[in-house]
Short mmCIF file of C-alpha atoms in Angstrom, two decimals:
data_model
loop_
_atom_site.label_atom_id
_atom_site.label_comp_id
_atom_site.label_asym_id
_atom_site.label_seq_id
_atom_site.Cartn_x
_atom_site.Cartn_y
_atom_site.Cartn_z
CA UNK M 1 0.00 0.00 0.00
CA UNK M 2 1.26 3.52 -0.65
CA UNK M 3 2.59 5.65 2.21
CA UNK M 4 -0.09 6.92 4.57
CA UNK M 5 -0.41 10.65 5.13
CA UNK M 6 -0.04 11.66 8.79
CA UNK M 7 -3.44 13.34 9.21
CA UNK M 8 -6.88 12.59 10.59
CA UNK M 9 -9.71 10.99 8.69
CA UNK M 10 -11.25 12.90 5.79
CA UNK M 11 -14.62 12.83 4.15
CA UNK M 12 -14.94 11.89 0.49
CA UNK M 13 -15.71 15.54 -0.35
CA UNK M 14 -12.58 16.74 1.50
CA UNK M 15 -10.46 14.10 -0.24
CA UNK M 16 -11.73 14.98 -3.71
CA UNK M 17 -11.24 18.71 -3.07
CA UNK M 18 -7.67 18.11 -1.87
CA UNK M 19 -6.90 15.70 -4.71
CA UNK M 20 -8.23 17.97 -7.41
CA UNK M 21 -6.08 20.83 -6.07
CA UNK M 22 -2.94 18.67 -5.81
CA UNK M 23 -0.74 19.23 -8.84
CA UNK M 24 2.27 17.08 -8.06
CA UNK M 25 1.21 14.20 -5.79
CA UNK M 26 -1.61 11.72 -6.27
CA UNK M 27 -3.34 10.16 -3.27
CA UNK M 28 -5.42 7.05 -2.88
CA UNK M 29 -8.31 7.09 -0.42
CA UNK M 30 -9.51 4.24 1.78
CA UNK M 31 -12.28 4.72 4.34
CA UNK M 32 -11.27 8.23 5.35
CA UNK M 33 -7.52 7.66 5.19
CA UNK M 34 -5.29 9.25 2.56
CA UNK M 35 -2.23 7.51 1.07
CA UNK M 36 0.35 9.36 -1.03
CA UNK M 37 1.45 7.56 -4.18
CA UNK M 38 5.18 7.05 -4.45
CA UNK M 39 7.16 7.66 -7.64
CA UNK M 40 7.67 4.87 -10.15
CA UNK M 41 10.98 3.32 -11.22
CA UNK M 42 12.32 3.54 -14.77
CA UNK M 43 11.38 -0.12 -15.33
CA UNK M 44 7.85 0.57 -14.13
CA UNK M 45 7.57 3.58 -16.46
CA UNK M 46 9.00 1.69 -19.46
CA UNK M 47 6.57 -1.21 -18.99
CA UNK M 48 3.65 1.19 -18.57
CA UNK M 49 4.52 3.04 -21.79
CA UNK M 50 4.94 -0.25 -23.67
CA UNK M 51 1.59 -1.66 -22.52
CA UNK M 52 -0.33 1.58 -23.06
CA UNK M 53 1.20 2.04 -26.53
CA UNK M 54 0.43 -1.51 -27.63
CA UNK M 55 -3.10 -1.38 -26.24
CA UNK M 56 -3.81 1.98 -27.89
CA UNK M 57 -2.79 0.55 -31.26
CA UNK M 58 -4.84 -2.63 -30.80
CA UNK M 59 -7.95 -0.84 -29.51
CA UNK M 60 -8.27 1.71 -32.33
CA UNK M 61 -10.92 -0.31 -34.16
CA UNK M 62 -12.71 -1.55 -31.03
CA UNK M 63 -15.32 0.07 -28.78
CA UNK M 64 -12.85 0.13 -25.87
CA UNK M 65 -10.19 2.61 -24.77
CA UNK M 66 -7.76 3.19 -21.93
CA UNK M 67 -6.34 5.62 -19.42
CA UNK M 68 -2.83 5.39 -18.05
CA UNK M 69 -1.55 6.46 -14.62
CA UNK M 70 -3.61 9.50 -13.73
CA UNK M 71 -7.20 8.30 -13.97
CA UNK M 72 -8.72 7.85 -10.55
CA UNK M 73 -11.13 4.89 -10.18
CA UNK M 74 -13.89 4.73 -7.60
CA UNK M 75 -13.48 1.33 -5.97
CA UNK M 76 -16.09 1.60 -3.23
CA UNK M 77 -18.28 3.97 -1.24
CA UNK M 78 -15.27 5.65 0.37
CA UNK M 79 -12.46 4.16 -1.72
CA UNK M 80 -10.50 5.59 -4.65
CA UNK M 81 -7.34 4.34 -6.36
CA UNK M 82 -5.09 5.05 -9.34
CA UNK M 83 -4.46 1.92 -11.42
CA UNK M 84 -1.40 1.95 -13.66
CA UNK M 85 -3.63 1.27 -16.68
CA UNK M 86 -7.41 1.01 -16.83
CA UNK M 87 -9.52 -0.04 -19.83
CA UNK M 88 -13.20 0.63 -20.34
CA UNK M 89 -15.66 -0.21 -23.12
CA UNK M 90 -18.42 1.94 -24.55
CA UNK M 91 -18.61 5.42 -23.07
CA UNK M 92 -16.44 6.23 -20.09
CA UNK M 93 -18.63 6.80 -17.05
CA UNK M 94 -17.57 9.23 -14.34
CA UNK M 95 -18.59 9.92 -10.76
CA UNK M 96 -19.43 13.58 -11.44
CA UNK M 97 -19.03 16.38 -13.96
CA UNK M 98 -15.32 16.80 -13.18
CA UNK M 99 -14.70 13.71 -15.40
CA UNK M 100 -11.69 12.61 -13.33
CA UNK M 101 -13.06 9.54 -11.50
CA UNK M 102 -13.91 6.55 -13.71
CA UNK M 103 -16.68 4.25 -12.50
CA UNK M 104 -16.87 1.61 -15.26
CA UNK M 105 -13.45 -0.06 -15.61
CA UNK M 106 -13.41 -3.38 -17.47
CA UNK M 107 -9.70 -4.29 -17.22
CA UNK M 108 -7.31 -3.04 -14.55
CA UNK M 109 -3.55 -3.46 -14.91
CA UNK M 110 -1.12 -2.93 -12.04
CA UNK M 111 2.66 -3.03 -12.44
CA UNK M 112 4.08 -4.60 -9.30
CA UNK M 113 6.70 -2.92 -7.15
CA UNK M 114 8.32 -4.03 -3.90
CA UNK M 115 6.37 -1.45 -1.90
CA UNK M 116 2.91 -2.22 -3.36
CA UNK M 117 2.99 -5.88 -4.42
CA UNK M 118 1.31 -7.33 -1.32
CA UNK M 119 -1.43 -4.66 -1.43
CA UNK M 120 -1.95 -5.10 -5.20
CA UNK M 121 -2.33 -8.86 -4.80
CA UNK M 122 -4.53 -8.68 -1.70
CA UNK M 123 -6.68 -5.80 -0.51
CA UNK M 124 -6.55 -3.86 -3.78
CA UNK M 125 -7.67 -6.90 -5.77
CA UNK M 126 -10.48 -7.37 -3.25
CA UNK M 127 -11.66 -3.82 -3.98
CA UNK M 128 -11.41 -4.20 -7.75
CA UNK M 129 -13.26 -7.50 -7.93
CA UNK M 130 -16.24 -5.99 -6.09
CA UNK M 131 -16.77 -3.64 -9.03
CA UNK M 132 -19.38 -5.28 -11.27
CA UNK M 133 -17.84 -3.90 -14.49
CA UNK M 134 -14.35 -5.35 -13.87
CA UNK M 135 -13.78 -8.48 -15.96
CA UNK M 136 -9.99 -8.83 -15.72
CA UNK M 137 -7.25 -7.88 -13.27
CA UNK M 138 -3.69 -8.12 -14.55
CA UNK M 139 -0.49 -7.95 -12.50
CA UNK M 140 2.80 -7.25 -14.32
CA UNK M 141 6.25 -7.90 -12.86
CA UNK M 142 8.90 -5.30 -13.45
CA UNK M 143 11.68 -7.71 -12.48
CA UNK M 144 11.22 -10.51 -15.03
CA UNK M 145 9.00 -11.75 -17.85
CA UNK M 146 5.94 -12.60 -15.75
CA UNK M 147 2.27 -11.62 -15.77
CA UNK M 148 -0.55 -12.85 -13.54
CA UNK M 149 -4.12 -12.58 -14.84
CA UNK M 150 -7.41 -12.94 -13.00
CA UNK M 151 -10.55 -13.32 -15.14
CA UNK M 152 -14.15 -13.13 -13.91
CA UNK M 153 -16.19 -16.03 -15.25
CA UNK M 154 -19.93 -15.96 -16.08
CA UNK M 155 -20.56 -17.63 -12.71
CA UNK M 156 -18.85 -14.74 -10.91
CA UNK M 157 -15.89 -16.91 -9.94
CA UNK M 158 -12.38 -15.70 -10.73
CA UNK M 159 -9.85 -17.88 -12.54
CA UNK M 160 -6.11 -17.31 -12.54
CA UNK M 161 -3.45 -17.84 -15.18
CA UNK M 162 0.16 -16.73 -15.46
CA UNK M 163 2.46 -16.01 -18.38
CA UNK M 164 6.21 -16.47 -18.08
CA UNK M 165 8.87 -15.99 -20.71
CA UNK M 166 9.42 -13.71 -23.66
CA UNK M 167 7.60 -16.01 -26.11
CA UNK M 168 4.26 -15.87 -24.22
CA UNK M 169 1.24 -13.83 -25.36
CA UNK M 170 -1.16 -12.24 -22.88
CA UNK M 171 -4.76 -12.65 -24.02
CA UNK M 172 -7.11 -9.93 -22.73
CA UNK M 173 -10.36 -11.54 -23.83
CA UNK M 174 -12.78 -8.95 -22.44
CA UNK M 175 -11.46 -6.33 -24.89
CA UNK M 176 -10.31 -8.73 -27.63
CA UNK M 177 -6.58 -8.00 -27.46
CA UNK M 178 -3.41 -10.02 -27.40
CA UNK M 179 -0.11 -8.56 -26.16
CA UNK M 180 3.15 -10.44 -26.66
CA UNK M 181 5.35 -10.28 -23.57
CA UNK M 182 8.19 -9.36 -25.94
CA UNK M 183 6.32 -6.07 -26.61
CA UNK M 184 5.37 -5.48 -22.98
CA UNK M 185 9.03 -5.80 -21.98
CA UNK M 186 10.48 -4.12 -25.09
CA UNK M 187 13.64 -2.03 -24.56
CA UNK M 188 14.26 -3.16 -21.02
CA UNK M 189 17.90 -2.65 -20.15
CA UNK M 190 20.30 -5.59 -20.07
CA UNK M 191 20.52 -7.24 -16.68
CA UNK M 192 17.05 -6.15 -15.53
CA UNK M 193 15.91 -9.70 -14.80
CA UNK M 194 16.74 -11.12 -11.39
#
């Protein structure tokens, strides 16, 4: 989980007012508590650019689109987060007329880091899977060729699959896209794998 801000509990209105006025730091919100988002590594940024670029190209002829990094998603009554990449289909739906809080994500992608991995795999996934529009949740390693994918089935159950190795292809069925891991990890510096 991101670093918690040392302040008392806030209301949703106070959080949104503060967040909309903040120009340099993003904050996630969880039941009245505010958490500052930490900066991303160069590997994280490279992977994000690669995924967003590939998805943008593949989605041009489809009724789906994406936001990267700065689109806040409402994940509950008093919960807001910033996924690394979020895809939606049809018209984007927003919480209010500020158009900065998406409410109908279909696919959420998080790039794992040491400081957020446990939260991304646990409590954050719990929040995302409660959203009725979310069909897929994808976790991307920034240390090696590895992707974990959770897919909501018709029954409501979630299935899990993982992709390892440069020759693998991630299939994002809910938006009809395939992304080769070789493209997701394109231009990573030598020696980045551990």
